[in-house]
Amino acid sequence: MTLGENIVRLRTQKNWSQGDLADALDISRQSVSKWETDASIPELDKLLKLSELFGVTLDELVRGEDAPKAETAAPAAQAVPASFTPQTSSEQEKRHTIAGTILMCIGAVLLLTCLILAGDLLAGLIYGLPFFLCGIICFTVKHRTGLWCGWAAYLCIDLYLRFATGLSWTTIFMTHLWTPQMNYMRLAIAWVQFAAMVLMTVWTVLAYRKMKLSATKKELKWLAAGWLAALVALPLLMSYGVMPLLLDDLGNYSNISPYFLLNVVYSYARLALINVLLVRSLAVWRLKREEKKAEK
């Protein structure tokens, strides 16, 4: 039995997912996957932590069930240190189910309240949508549930503000031109939208801070092409390709118009692309930094 097969067997006995084990070891899930397929071998410090996590000796970890049993191995097979113990999948699922149920109930209460008291189904759907979406995420997403709930809430609120006020975070570039007649509250809303977008981007980067990727030629090409598209190609296409075709519609920006809808889709697609590129670029940088340290 190989080391990778032993890790799979011991992890399965603990009812842990690859993500659980990765979180306990402070590494990426991809690293655990490579160990289990024997594509790579854990470093010595990781082997020691694995033996503590699984409650086995190093010999048993490496050689598996064929390793000789020794009485001296008993202390090592006792309680696993609390700092290394991840939550079991069943515990996480239970917490997610409870959170999802609570969120769905809150959304239903808001919907019924608006429907009964005001007779406004649309308002109830608008107010309840963030809670319904977050509830569905809690039921279906196992890892980084809070992050995806945060993005769902952000997009719902930002989309509502765009339709209700006609403002987006790009309005902050007009700050130096703003006058009291233009209503400073509208400018404040734009700044709040911008701050929320930055906060969610930082949260996303931090949530994937353990991710590491090899700097292969294919990966670097995709990253270069992605950054070129996000920072150059898409803005140029929007400014000189789409906008000139919709000049007659620009004065109708605050209504549900083709230009408005295209601009919303463009903004969210570009935001998603930039977040993906940030996460993957930092993952490549982390692995290269570790390789340089190992060479020294």
PDB file of C-alpha atoms in Angstrom:
ATOM      1  CA  MET A   1       0.000   0.000   0.000  1.00  0.00           C
ATOM      2  CA  THR A   2       1.448   3.377  -1.033  1.00  0.00           C
ATOM      3  CA  LEU A   3       1.652   6.474   1.130  1.00  0.00           C
ATOM      4  CA  GLY A   4      -1.110   8.097  -0.901  1.00  0.00           C
ATOM      5  CA  GLU A   5      -3.407   5.114  -0.409  1.00  0.00           C
ATOM      6  CA  ASN A   6      -2.689   5.189   3.328  1.00  0.00           C
ATOM      7  CA  ILE A   7      -3.621   8.871   3.530  1.00  0.00           C
ATOM      8  CA  VAL A   8      -6.884   8.195   1.679  1.00  0.00           C
ATOM      9  CA  ARG A   9      -7.685   5.262   3.962  1.00  0.00           C
ATOM     10  CA  LEU A  10      -6.938   7.126   7.189  1.00  0.00           C
ATOM     11  CA  ARG A  11      -8.758  10.270   6.044  1.00  0.00           C
ATOM     12  CA  THR A  12     -11.818   8.216   5.105  1.00  0.00           C
ATOM     13  CA  GLN A  13     -11.792   6.500   8.495  1.00  0.00           C
ATOM     14  CA  LYS A  14     -11.971   9.943  10.126  1.00  0.00           C
ATOM     15  CA  ASN A  15     -14.828  10.933   7.780  1.00  0.00           C
ATOM     16  CA  TRP A  16     -12.849  13.995   6.619  1.00  0.00           C
ATOM     17  CA  SER A  17     -12.899  15.535   3.187  1.00  0.00           C
ATOM     18  CA  GLN A  18      -9.733  16.630   1.387  1.00  0.00           C
ATOM     19  CA  GLY A  19     -10.673  20.206   2.275  1.00  0.00           C
ATOM     20  CA  ASP A  20     -10.931  19.327   5.984  1.00  0.00           C
ATOM     21  CA  LEU A  21      -7.483  17.761   5.962  1.00  0.00           C
ATOM     22  CA  ALA A  22      -6.028  20.671   3.992  1.00  0.00           C
ATOM     23  CA  ASP A  23      -7.430  23.192   6.500  1.00  0.00           C
ATOM     24  CA  ALA A  24      -6.005  21.224   9.412  1.00  0.00           C
ATOM     25  CA  LEU A  25      -2.540  21.193   7.814  1.00  0.00           C
ATOM     26  CA  ASP A  26      -2.763  24.804   6.573  1.00  0.00           C
ATOM     27  CA  ILE A  27      -2.189  23.797   2.939  1.00  0.00           C
ATOM     28  CA  SER A  28      -4.220  23.763  -0.269  1.00  0.00           C
ATOM     29  CA  ARG A  29      -6.671  21.011  -1.167  1.00  0.00           C
ATOM     30  CA  GLN A  30      -4.682  20.450  -4.367  1.00  0.00           C
ATOM     31  CA  SER A  31      -1.657  19.443  -2.273  1.00  0.00           C
ATOM     32  CA  VAL A  32      -3.692  16.797  -0.464  1.00  0.00           C
ATOM     33  CA  SER A  33      -4.989  15.530  -3.799  1.00  0.00           C
ATOM     34  CA  LYS A  34      -1.428  15.189  -5.131  1.00  0.00           C
ATOM     35  CA  TRP A  35      -0.360  13.262  -2.016  1.00  0.00           C
ATOM     36  CA  GLU A  36      -3.272  10.854  -2.332  1.00  0.00           C
ATOM     37  CA  THR A  37      -2.525  10.151  -5.996  1.00  0.00           C
ATOM     38  CA  ASP A  38       1.202   9.780  -5.226  1.00  0.00           C
ATOM     39  CA  ALA A  39       1.975  12.696  -7.548  1.00  0.00           C
ATOM     40  CA  SER A  40       4.019  14.249  -4.728  1.00  0.00           C
ATOM     41  CA  ILE A  41       5.286  13.339  -1.256  1.00  0.00           C
ATOM     42  CA  PRO A  42       4.614  15.353   1.930  1.00  0.00           C
ATOM     43  CA  GLU A  43       7.537  17.075   3.595  1.00  0.00           C
ATOM     44  CA  LEU A  44       8.781  15.713   6.924  1.00  0.00           C
ATOM     45  CA  ASP A  45       6.940  18.303   9.047  1.00  0.00           C
ATOM     46  CA  LYS A  46       3.708  17.509   7.201  1.00  0.00           C
ATOM     47  CA  LEU A  47       4.255  13.779   7.744  1.00  0.00           C
ATOM     48  CA  LEU A  48       4.618  14.413  11.471  1.00  0.00           C
ATOM     49  CA  LYS A  49       1.400  16.430  11.538  1.00  0.00           C
ATOM     50  CA  LEU A  50      -0.381  13.738   9.539  1.00  0.00           C
ATOM     51  CA  SER A  51       0.682  11.073  12.028  1.00  0.00           C
ATOM     52  CA  GLU A  52      -0.632  13.234  14.896  1.00  0.00           C
ATOM     53  CA  LEU A  53      -3.890  13.909  13.074  1.00  0.00           C
ATOM     54  CA  PHE A  54      -4.580  10.267  12.301  1.00  0.00           C
ATOM     55  CA  GLY A  55      -3.256   9.006  15.631  1.00  0.00           C
ATOM     56  CA  VAL A  56      -0.698   6.640  14.096  1.00  0.00           C
ATOM     57  CA  THR A  57       3.064   6.345  14.068  1.00  0.00           C
ATOM     58  CA  LEU A  58       5.162   7.493  11.135  1.00  0.00           C
ATOM     59  CA  ASP A  59       5.885   3.868  10.303  1.00  0.00           C
ATOM     60  CA  GLU A  60       2.179   3.046  10.158  1.00  0.00           C
ATOM     61  CA  LEU A  61       1.503   6.146   8.078  1.00  0.00           C
ATOM     62  CA  VAL A  62       4.150   5.315   5.487  1.00  0.00           C
ATOM     63  CA  ARG A  63       3.832   1.513   5.430  1.00  0.00           C
ATOM     64  CA  GLY A  64       0.143   1.203   6.219  1.00  0.00           C
ATOM     65  CA  GLU A  65      -1.561  -1.720   7.915  1.00  0.00           C
ATOM     66  CA  ASP A  66       1.473  -3.936   7.266  1.00  0.00           C
ATOM     67  CA  ALA A  67       3.593  -1.902   9.701  1.00  0.00           C
ATOM     68  CA  PRO A  68       4.547  -3.782  12.900  1.00  0.00           C
ATOM     69  CA  LYS A  69       2.572  -2.794  15.973  1.00  0.00           C
ATOM     70  CA  ALA A  70       4.622  -1.716  18.959  1.00  0.00           C
ATOM     71  CA  GLU A  71       3.572  -0.988  22.518  1.00  0.00           C
ATOM     72  CA  THR A  72       5.525   2.262  22.386  1.00  0.00           C
ATOM     73  CA  ALA A  73       3.243   3.418  19.621  1.00  0.00           C
ATOM     74  CA  ALA A  74       0.254   3.554  21.948  1.00  0.00           C
ATOM     75  CA  PRO A  75       0.837   7.086  23.299  1.00  0.00           C
ATOM     76  CA  ALA A  76       1.119   8.453  19.767  1.00  0.00           C
ATOM     77  CA  ALA A  77      -2.225   6.926  18.847  1.00  0.00           C
ATOM     78  CA  GLN A  78      -4.089   8.704  21.593  1.00  0.00           C
ATOM     79  CA  ALA A  79      -5.927  11.995  21.451  1.00  0.00           C
ATOM     80  CA  VAL A  80      -5.261  14.219  18.482  1.00  0.00           C
ATOM     81  CA  PRO A  81      -4.234  17.787  19.401  1.00  0.00           C
ATOM     82  CA  ALA A  82      -7.223  20.130  19.270  1.00  0.00           C
ATOM     83  CA  SER A  83      -5.347  22.610  17.100  1.00  0.00           C
ATOM     84  CA  PHE A  84      -5.096  19.987  14.346  1.00  0.00           C
ATOM     85  CA  THR A  85      -8.624  18.559  14.561  1.00  0.00           C
ATOM     86  CA  PRO A  86     -10.888  19.685  11.702  1.00  0.00           C
ATOM     87  CA  GLN A  87     -14.628  19.621  11.893  1.00  0.00           C
ATOM     88  CA  THR A  88     -16.161  16.443  10.544  1.00  0.00           C
ATOM     89  CA  SER A  89     -18.292  16.672   7.414  1.00  0.00           C
ATOM     90  CA  SER A  90     -21.412  15.773   9.379  1.00  0.00           C
ATOM     91  CA  GLU A  91     -20.847  18.642  11.830  1.00  0.00           C
ATOM     92  CA  GLN A  92     -20.328  21.132   9.016  1.00  0.00           C
ATOM     93  CA  GLU A  93     -23.395  19.917   7.161  1.00  0.00           C
ATOM     94  CA  LYS A  94     -25.473  20.232  10.321  1.00  0.00           C
ATOM     95  CA  ARG A  95     -24.348  23.825  10.873  1.00  0.00           C
ATOM     96  CA  HIS A  96     -24.949  24.691   7.225  1.00  0.00           C
ATOM     97  CA  THR A  97     -28.422  23.136   7.366  1.00  0.00           C
ATOM     98  CA  ILE A  98     -29.352  25.144  10.463  1.00  0.00           C
ATOM     99  CA  ALA A  99     -28.014  28.391   8.973  1.00  0.00           C
ATOM    100  CA  GLY A 100     -29.759  27.716   5.655  1.00  0.00           C
ATOM    101  CA  THR A 101     -33.070  27.002   7.364  1.00  0.00           C
ATOM    102  CA  ILE A 102     -32.870  30.210   9.411  1.00  0.00           C
ATOM    103  CA  LEU A 103     -32.043  32.308   6.327  1.00  0.00           C
ATOM    104  CA  MET A 104     -34.865  30.759   4.288  1.00  0.00           C
ATOM    105  CA  CYS A 105     -37.297  31.432   7.142  1.00  0.00           C
ATOM    106  CA  ILE A 106     -36.199  35.086   7.364  1.00  0.00           C
ATOM    107  CA  GLY A 107     -36.688  35.467   3.620  1.00  0.00           C
ATOM    108  CA  ALA A 108     -40.150  33.885   3.823  1.00  0.00           C
ATOM    109  CA  VAL A 109     -41.147  36.195   6.706  1.00  0.00           C
ATOM    110  CA  LEU A 110     -40.055  39.283   4.739  1.00  0.00           C
ATOM    111  CA  LEU A 111     -41.915  38.095   1.650  1.00  0.00           C
ATOM    112  CA  LEU A 112     -45.136  37.373   3.561  1.00  0.00           C
ATOM    113  CA  THR A 113     -44.894  40.636   5.515  1.00  0.00           C
ATOM    114  CA  CYS A 114     -44.651  42.739   2.352  1.00  0.00           C
ATOM    115  CA  LEU A 115     -47.394  40.697   0.696  1.00  0.00           C
ATOM    116  CA  ILE A 116     -49.838  40.858   3.619  1.00  0.00           C
ATOM    117  CA  LEU A 117     -49.215  44.395   4.905  1.00  0.00           C
ATOM    118  CA  ALA A 118     -48.493  46.209   1.651  1.00  0.00           C
ATOM    119  CA  GLY A 119     -49.777  43.798  -0.974  1.00  0.00           C
ATOM    120  CA  ASP A 120     -46.464  44.231  -2.804  1.00  0.00           C
ATOM    121  CA  LEU A 121     -45.085  40.910  -4.011  1.00  0.00           C
ATOM    122  CA  LEU A 122     -42.174  42.544  -5.879  1.00  0.00           C
ATOM    123  CA  ALA A 123     -40.931  44.346  -2.754  1.00  0.00           C
ATOM    124  CA  GLY A 124     -41.134  41.107  -0.793  1.00  0.00           C
ATOM    125  CA  LEU A 125     -39.066  39.309  -3.422  1.00  0.00           C
ATOM    126  CA  ILE A 126     -36.477  42.105  -3.485  1.00  0.00           C
ATOM    127  CA  TYR A 127     -36.051  42.131   0.307  1.00  0.00           C
ATOM    128  CA  GLY A 128     -36.179  38.359   0.652  1.00  0.00           C
ATOM    129  CA  LEU A 129     -33.944  37.438  -2.301  1.00  0.00           C
ATOM    130  CA  PRO A 130     -30.568  37.841  -0.469  1.00  0.00           C
ATOM    131  CA  PHE A 131     -31.795  35.552   2.322  1.00  0.00           C
ATOM    132  CA  PHE A 132     -33.194  32.960  -0.098  1.00  0.00           C
ATOM    133  CA  LEU A 133     -29.961  32.884  -2.099  1.00  0.00           C
ATOM    134  CA  CYS A 134     -27.793  32.614   1.016  1.00  0.00           C
ATOM    135  CA  GLY A 135     -30.039  29.848   2.322  1.00  0.00           C
ATOM    136  CA  ILE A 136     -29.659  27.882  -0.913  1.00  0.00           C
ATOM    137  CA  ILE A 137     -25.877  28.381  -0.761  1.00  0.00           C
ATOM    138  CA  CYS A 138     -25.796  27.015   2.807  1.00  0.00           C
ATOM    139  CA  PHE A 139     -27.632  23.888   1.643  1.00  0.00           C
ATOM    140  CA  THR A 140     -25.488  23.278  -1.446  1.00  0.00           C
ATOM    141  CA  VAL A 141     -21.971  24.704  -0.860  1.00  0.00           C
ATOM    142  CA  LYS A 142     -19.673  22.884   1.571  1.00  0.00           C
ATOM    143  CA  HIS A 143     -16.563  25.065   1.541  1.00  0.00           C
ATOM    144  CA  ARG A 144     -16.214  28.845   1.923  1.00  0.00           C
ATOM    145  CA  THR A 145     -19.958  29.117   2.422  1.00  0.00           C
ATOM    146  CA  GLY A 146     -19.669  32.504   4.118  1.00  0.00           C
ATOM    147  CA  LEU A 147     -17.728  33.926   1.170  1.00  0.00           C
ATOM    148  CA  TRP A 148     -20.338  32.881  -1.383  1.00  0.00           C
ATOM    149  CA  CYS A 149     -23.144  34.139   0.825  1.00  0.00           C
ATOM    150  CA  GLY A 150     -21.308  37.457   1.056  1.00  0.00           C
ATOM    151  CA  TRP A 151     -21.053  37.676  -2.733  1.00  0.00           C
ATOM    152  CA  ALA A 152     -24.726  36.772  -3.162  1.00  0.00           C
ATOM    153  CA  ALA A 153     -25.788  39.490  -0.702  1.00  0.00           C
ATOM    154  CA  TYR A 154     -23.427  42.031  -2.295  1.00  0.00           C
ATOM    155  CA  LEU A 155     -24.707  41.380  -5.826  1.00  0.00           C
ATOM    156  CA  CYS A 156     -28.365  41.569  -4.762  1.00  0.00           C
ATOM    157  CA  ILE A 157     -27.881  44.867  -2.929  1.00  0.00           C
ATOM    158  CA  ASP A 158     -25.627  46.353  -5.611  1.00  0.00           C
ATOM    159  CA  LEU A 159     -28.054  45.358  -8.373  1.00  0.00           C
ATOM    160  CA  TYR A 160     -30.961  46.894  -6.460  1.00  0.00           C
ATOM    161  CA  LEU A 161     -29.036  50.143  -5.960  1.00  0.00           C
ATOM    162  CA  ARG A 162     -28.161  50.287  -9.654  1.00  0.00           C
ATOM    163  CA  PHE A 163     -31.802  49.896 -10.660  1.00  0.00           C
ATOM    164  CA  ALA A 164     -33.212  52.101  -7.875  1.00  0.00           C
ATOM    165  CA  THR A 165     -30.693  54.957  -8.049  1.00  0.00           C
ATOM    166  CA  GLY A 166     -28.963  54.515 -11.420  1.00  0.00           C
ATOM    167  CA  LEU A 167     -25.633  54.632  -9.596  1.00  0.00           C
ATOM    168  CA  SER A 168     -22.648  52.304  -9.607  1.00  0.00           C
ATOM    169  CA  TRP A 169     -19.264  52.476  -7.912  1.00  0.00           C
ATOM    170  CA  THR A 170     -17.783  54.118 -11.024  1.00  0.00           C
ATOM    171  CA  THR A 171     -19.636  57.285  -9.997  1.00  0.00           C
ATOM    172  CA  ILE A 172     -16.840  57.943  -7.490  1.00  0.00           C
ATOM    173  CA  PHE A 173     -14.687  59.187 -10.388  1.00  0.00           C
ATOM    174  CA  MET A 174     -17.007  62.198 -10.558  1.00  0.00           C
ATOM    175  CA  THR A 175     -16.402  63.144  -6.919  1.00  0.00           C
ATOM    176  CA  HIS A 176     -14.370  66.236  -7.822  1.00  0.00           C
ATOM    177  CA  LEU A 177     -17.196  67.430 -10.107  1.00  0.00           C
ATOM    178  CA  TRP A 178     -20.040  66.798  -7.658  1.00  0.00           C
ATOM    179  CA  THR A 179     -22.190  69.722  -6.525  1.00  0.00           C
ATOM    180  CA  PRO A 180     -24.838  70.075  -3.782  1.00  0.00           C
ATOM    181  CA  GLN A 181     -27.523  70.173  -6.478  1.00  0.00           C
ATOM    182  CA  MET A 182     -26.496  66.660  -7.540  1.00  0.00           C
ATOM    183  CA  ASN A 183     -27.280  65.318  -4.036  1.00  0.00           C
ATOM    184  CA  TYR A 184     -24.311  64.193  -1.951  1.00  0.00           C
ATOM    185  CA  MET A 185     -26.303  61.211  -0.689  1.00  0.00           C
ATOM    186  CA  ARG A 186     -26.125  59.706  -4.182  1.00  0.00           C
ATOM    187  CA  LEU A 187     -22.341  60.133  -4.168  1.00  0.00           C
ATOM    188  CA  ALA A 188     -22.166  58.503  -0.719  1.00  0.00           C
ATOM    189  CA  ILE A 189     -24.097  55.493  -2.075  1.00  0.00           C
ATOM    190  CA  ALA A 190     -21.547  55.120  -4.871  1.00  0.00           C
ATOM    191  CA  TRP A 191     -18.680  55.190  -2.375  1.00  0.00           C
ATOM    192  CA  VAL A 192     -20.431  52.529  -0.249  1.00  0.00           C
ATOM    193  CA  GLN A 193     -20.774  50.358  -3.365  1.00  0.00           C
ATOM    194  CA  PHE A 194     -17.066  50.790  -4.079  1.00  0.00           C
ATOM    195  CA  ALA A 195     -16.049  49.995  -0.473  1.00  0.00           C
ATOM    196  CA  ALA A 196     -18.228  46.861  -0.488  1.00  0.00           C
ATOM    197  CA  MET A 197     -16.671  45.693  -3.756  1.00  0.00           C
ATOM    198  CA  VAL A 198     -13.129  46.162  -2.408  1.00  0.00           C
ATOM    199  CA  LEU A 199     -14.049  44.386   0.835  1.00  0.00           C
ATOM    200  CA  MET A 200     -15.471  41.370  -1.018  1.00  0.00           C
ATOM    201  CA  THR A 201     -12.402  41.184  -3.271  1.00  0.00           C
ATOM    202  CA  VAL A 202     -10.052  41.237  -0.266  1.00  0.00           C
ATOM    203  CA  TRP A 203     -12.170  38.581   1.464  1.00  0.00           C
ATOM    204  CA  THR A 204     -11.972  36.384  -1.647  1.00  0.00           C
ATOM    205  CA  VAL A 205      -8.186  36.682  -1.829  1.00  0.00           C
ATOM    206  CA  LEU A 206      -7.849  35.841   1.875  1.00  0.00           C
ATOM    207  CA  ALA A 207     -10.228  32.873   1.567  1.00  0.00           C
ATOM    208  CA  TYR A 208      -7.927  31.327  -1.059  1.00  0.00           C
ATOM    209  CA  ARG A 209      -4.658  32.302   0.640  1.00  0.00           C
ATOM    210  CA  LYS A 210      -3.652  28.623   0.998  1.00  0.00           C
ATOM    211  CA  MET A 211      -4.085  27.873  -2.688  1.00  0.00           C
ATOM    212  CA  LYS A 212      -0.871  27.180  -4.636  1.00  0.00           C
ATOM    213  CA  LEU A 213      -0.433  26.596  -8.365  1.00  0.00           C
ATOM    214  CA  SER A 214       2.542  25.581 -10.474  1.00  0.00           C
ATOM    215  CA  ALA A 215       3.851  28.243 -12.839  1.00  0.00           C
ATOM    216  CA  THR A 216       3.391  26.133 -15.960  1.00  0.00           C
ATOM    217  CA  LYS A 217       3.523  27.731 -19.399  1.00  0.00           C
ATOM    218  CA  LYS A 218      -0.169  27.022 -19.890  1.00  0.00           C
ATOM    219  CA  GLU A 219      -1.095  28.668 -16.578  1.00  0.00           C
ATOM    220  CA  LEU A 220       1.051  31.738 -17.256  1.00  0.00           C
ATOM    221  CA  LYS A 221      -0.432  32.113 -20.748  1.00  0.00           C
ATOM    222  CA  TRP A 222      -3.966  31.975 -19.372  1.00  0.00           C
ATOM    223  CA  LEU A 223      -3.119  34.507 -16.656  1.00  0.00           C
ATOM    224  CA  ALA A 224      -1.516  36.886 -19.147  1.00  0.00           C
ATOM    225  CA  ALA A 225      -4.471  36.575 -21.517  1.00  0.00           C
ATOM    226  CA  GLY A 226      -6.923  37.061 -18.637  1.00  0.00           C
ATOM    227  CA  TRP A 227      -5.250  40.210 -17.322  1.00  0.00           C
ATOM    228  CA  LEU A 228      -5.013  41.603 -20.852  1.00  0.00           C
ATOM    229  CA  ALA A 229      -8.731  40.986 -21.363  1.00  0.00           C
ATOM    230  CA  ALA A 230      -9.753  42.396 -17.966  1.00  0.00           C
ATOM    231  CA  LEU A 231      -7.615  45.550 -18.063  1.00  0.00           C
ATOM    232  CA  VAL A 232      -7.456  46.350 -21.774  1.00  0.00           C
ATOM    233  CA  ALA A 233      -9.636  44.349 -24.162  1.00  0.00           C
ATOM    234  CA  LEU A 234     -12.968  44.476 -22.289  1.00  0.00           C
ATOM    235  CA  PRO A 235     -12.805  48.217 -21.423  1.00  0.00           C
ATOM    236  CA  LEU A 236     -11.879  49.059 -25.043  1.00  0.00           C
ATOM    237  CA  LEU A 237     -14.641  46.834 -26.380  1.00  0.00           C
ATOM    238  CA  MET A 238     -17.179  48.501 -24.099  1.00  0.00           C
ATOM    239  CA  SER A 239     -15.997  52.044 -24.842  1.00  0.00           C
ATOM    240  CA  TYR A 240     -15.425  51.813 -28.580  1.00  0.00           C
ATOM    241  CA  GLY A 241     -17.472  48.787 -29.598  1.00  0.00           C
ATOM    242  CA  VAL A 242     -20.698  48.764 -27.566  1.00  0.00           C
ATOM    243  CA  MET A 243     -21.251  52.382 -26.515  1.00  0.00           C
ATOM    244  CA  PRO A 244     -21.095  53.877 -30.052  1.00  0.00           C
ATOM    245  CA  LEU A 245     -23.834  51.451 -31.126  1.00  0.00           C
ATOM    246  CA  LEU A 246     -26.107  52.649 -28.317  1.00  0.00           C
ATOM    247  CA  LEU A 247     -25.545  56.420 -28.410  1.00  0.00           C
ATOM    248  CA  ASP A 248     -29.268  57.087 -28.730  1.00  0.00           C
ATOM    249  CA  ASP A 249     -29.885  55.117 -25.556  1.00  0.00           C
ATOM    250  CA  LEU A 250     -27.281  56.817 -23.335  1.00  0.00           C
ATOM    251  CA  GLY A 251     -29.720  59.466 -22.114  1.00  0.00           C
ATOM    252  CA  ASN A 252     -32.029  56.724 -20.910  1.00  0.00           C
ATOM    253  CA  TYR A 253     -29.381  55.199 -18.599  1.00  0.00           C
ATOM    254  CA  SER A 254     -31.498  55.142 -15.421  1.00  0.00           C
ATOM    255  CA  ASN A 255     -34.226  53.019 -17.019  1.00  0.00           C
ATOM    256  CA  ILE A 256     -34.147  49.368 -18.012  1.00  0.00           C
ATOM    257  CA  SER A 257     -32.491  49.945 -21.352  1.00  0.00           C
ATOM    258  CA  PRO A 258     -30.144  47.832 -23.510  1.00  0.00           C
ATOM    259  CA  TYR A 259     -27.161  49.971 -22.557  1.00  0.00           C
ATOM    260  CA  PHE A 260     -27.971  49.767 -18.860  1.00  0.00           C
ATOM    261  CA  LEU A 261     -28.365  45.976 -18.922  1.00  0.00           C
ATOM    262  CA  LEU A 262     -25.189  45.472 -20.980  1.00  0.00           C
ATOM    263  CA  ASN A 263     -23.259  47.716 -18.615  1.00  0.00           C
ATOM    264  CA  VAL A 264     -24.439  45.706 -15.598  1.00  0.00           C
ATOM    265  CA  VAL A 265     -23.467  42.391 -17.225  1.00  0.00           C
ATOM    266  CA  TYR A 266     -20.103  43.854 -18.258  1.00  0.00           C
ATOM    267  CA  SER A 267     -19.368  45.178 -14.748  1.00  0.00           C
ATOM    268  CA  TYR A 268     -20.134  41.890 -13.009  1.00  0.00           C
ATOM    269  CA  ALA A 269     -18.325  39.748 -15.592  1.00  0.00           C
ATOM    270  CA  ARG A 270     -15.208  41.915 -15.328  1.00  0.00           C
ATOM    271  CA  LEU A 271     -15.362  41.870 -11.526  1.00  0.00           C
ATOM    272  CA  ALA A 272     -15.597  38.052 -11.505  1.00  0.00           C
ATOM    273  CA  LEU A 273     -12.700  37.765 -13.964  1.00  0.00           C
ATOM    274  CA  ILE A 274     -10.464  40.053 -11.899  1.00  0.00           C
ATOM    275  CA  ASN A 275     -11.182  38.100  -8.714  1.00  0.00           C
ATOM    276  CA  VAL A 276     -10.330  34.794 -10.418  1.00  0.00           C
ATOM    277  CA  LEU A 277      -7.121  36.256 -11.846  1.00  0.00           C
ATOM    278  CA  LEU A 278      -6.081  37.677  -8.476  1.00  0.00           C
ATOM    279  CA  VAL A 279      -6.599  34.346  -6.720  1.00  0.00           C
ATOM    280  CA  ARG A 280      -4.728  32.321  -9.343  1.00  0.00           C
ATOM    281  CA  SER A 281      -1.894  34.846  -9.755  1.00  0.00           C
ATOM    282  CA  LEU A 282      -1.257  34.881  -6.004  1.00  0.00           C
ATOM    283  CA  ALA A 283      -1.429  31.072  -5.922  1.00  0.00           C
ATOM    284  CA  VAL A 284       1.336  30.881  -8.546  1.00  0.00           C
ATOM    285  CA  TRP A 285       3.401  33.489  -6.679  1.00  0.00           C
ATOM    286  CA  ARG A 286       3.120  31.580  -3.373  1.00  0.00           C
ATOM    287  CA  LEU A 287       4.383  28.328  -4.863  1.00  0.00           C
ATOM    288  CA  LYS A 288       7.275  30.077  -6.633  1.00  0.00           C
ATOM    289  CA  ARG A 289       8.213  31.803  -3.377  1.00  0.00           C
ATOM    290  CA  GLU A 290       8.247  28.467  -1.531  1.00  0.00           C
ATOM    291  CA  GLU A 291      10.371  26.886  -4.268  1.00  0.00           C
ATOM    292  CA  LYS A 292      12.903  29.712  -4.018  1.00  0.00           C
ATOM    293  CA  LYS A 293      13.055  29.309  -0.231  1.00  0.00           C
ATOM    294  CA  ALA A 294      13.572  25.561  -0.632  1.00  0.00           C
ATOM    295  CA  GLU A 295      16.456  26.163  -3.047  1.00  0.00           C
ATOM    296  CA  LYS A 296      18.200  28.372  -0.459  1.00  0.00           C
TER     297      LYS A 296
END
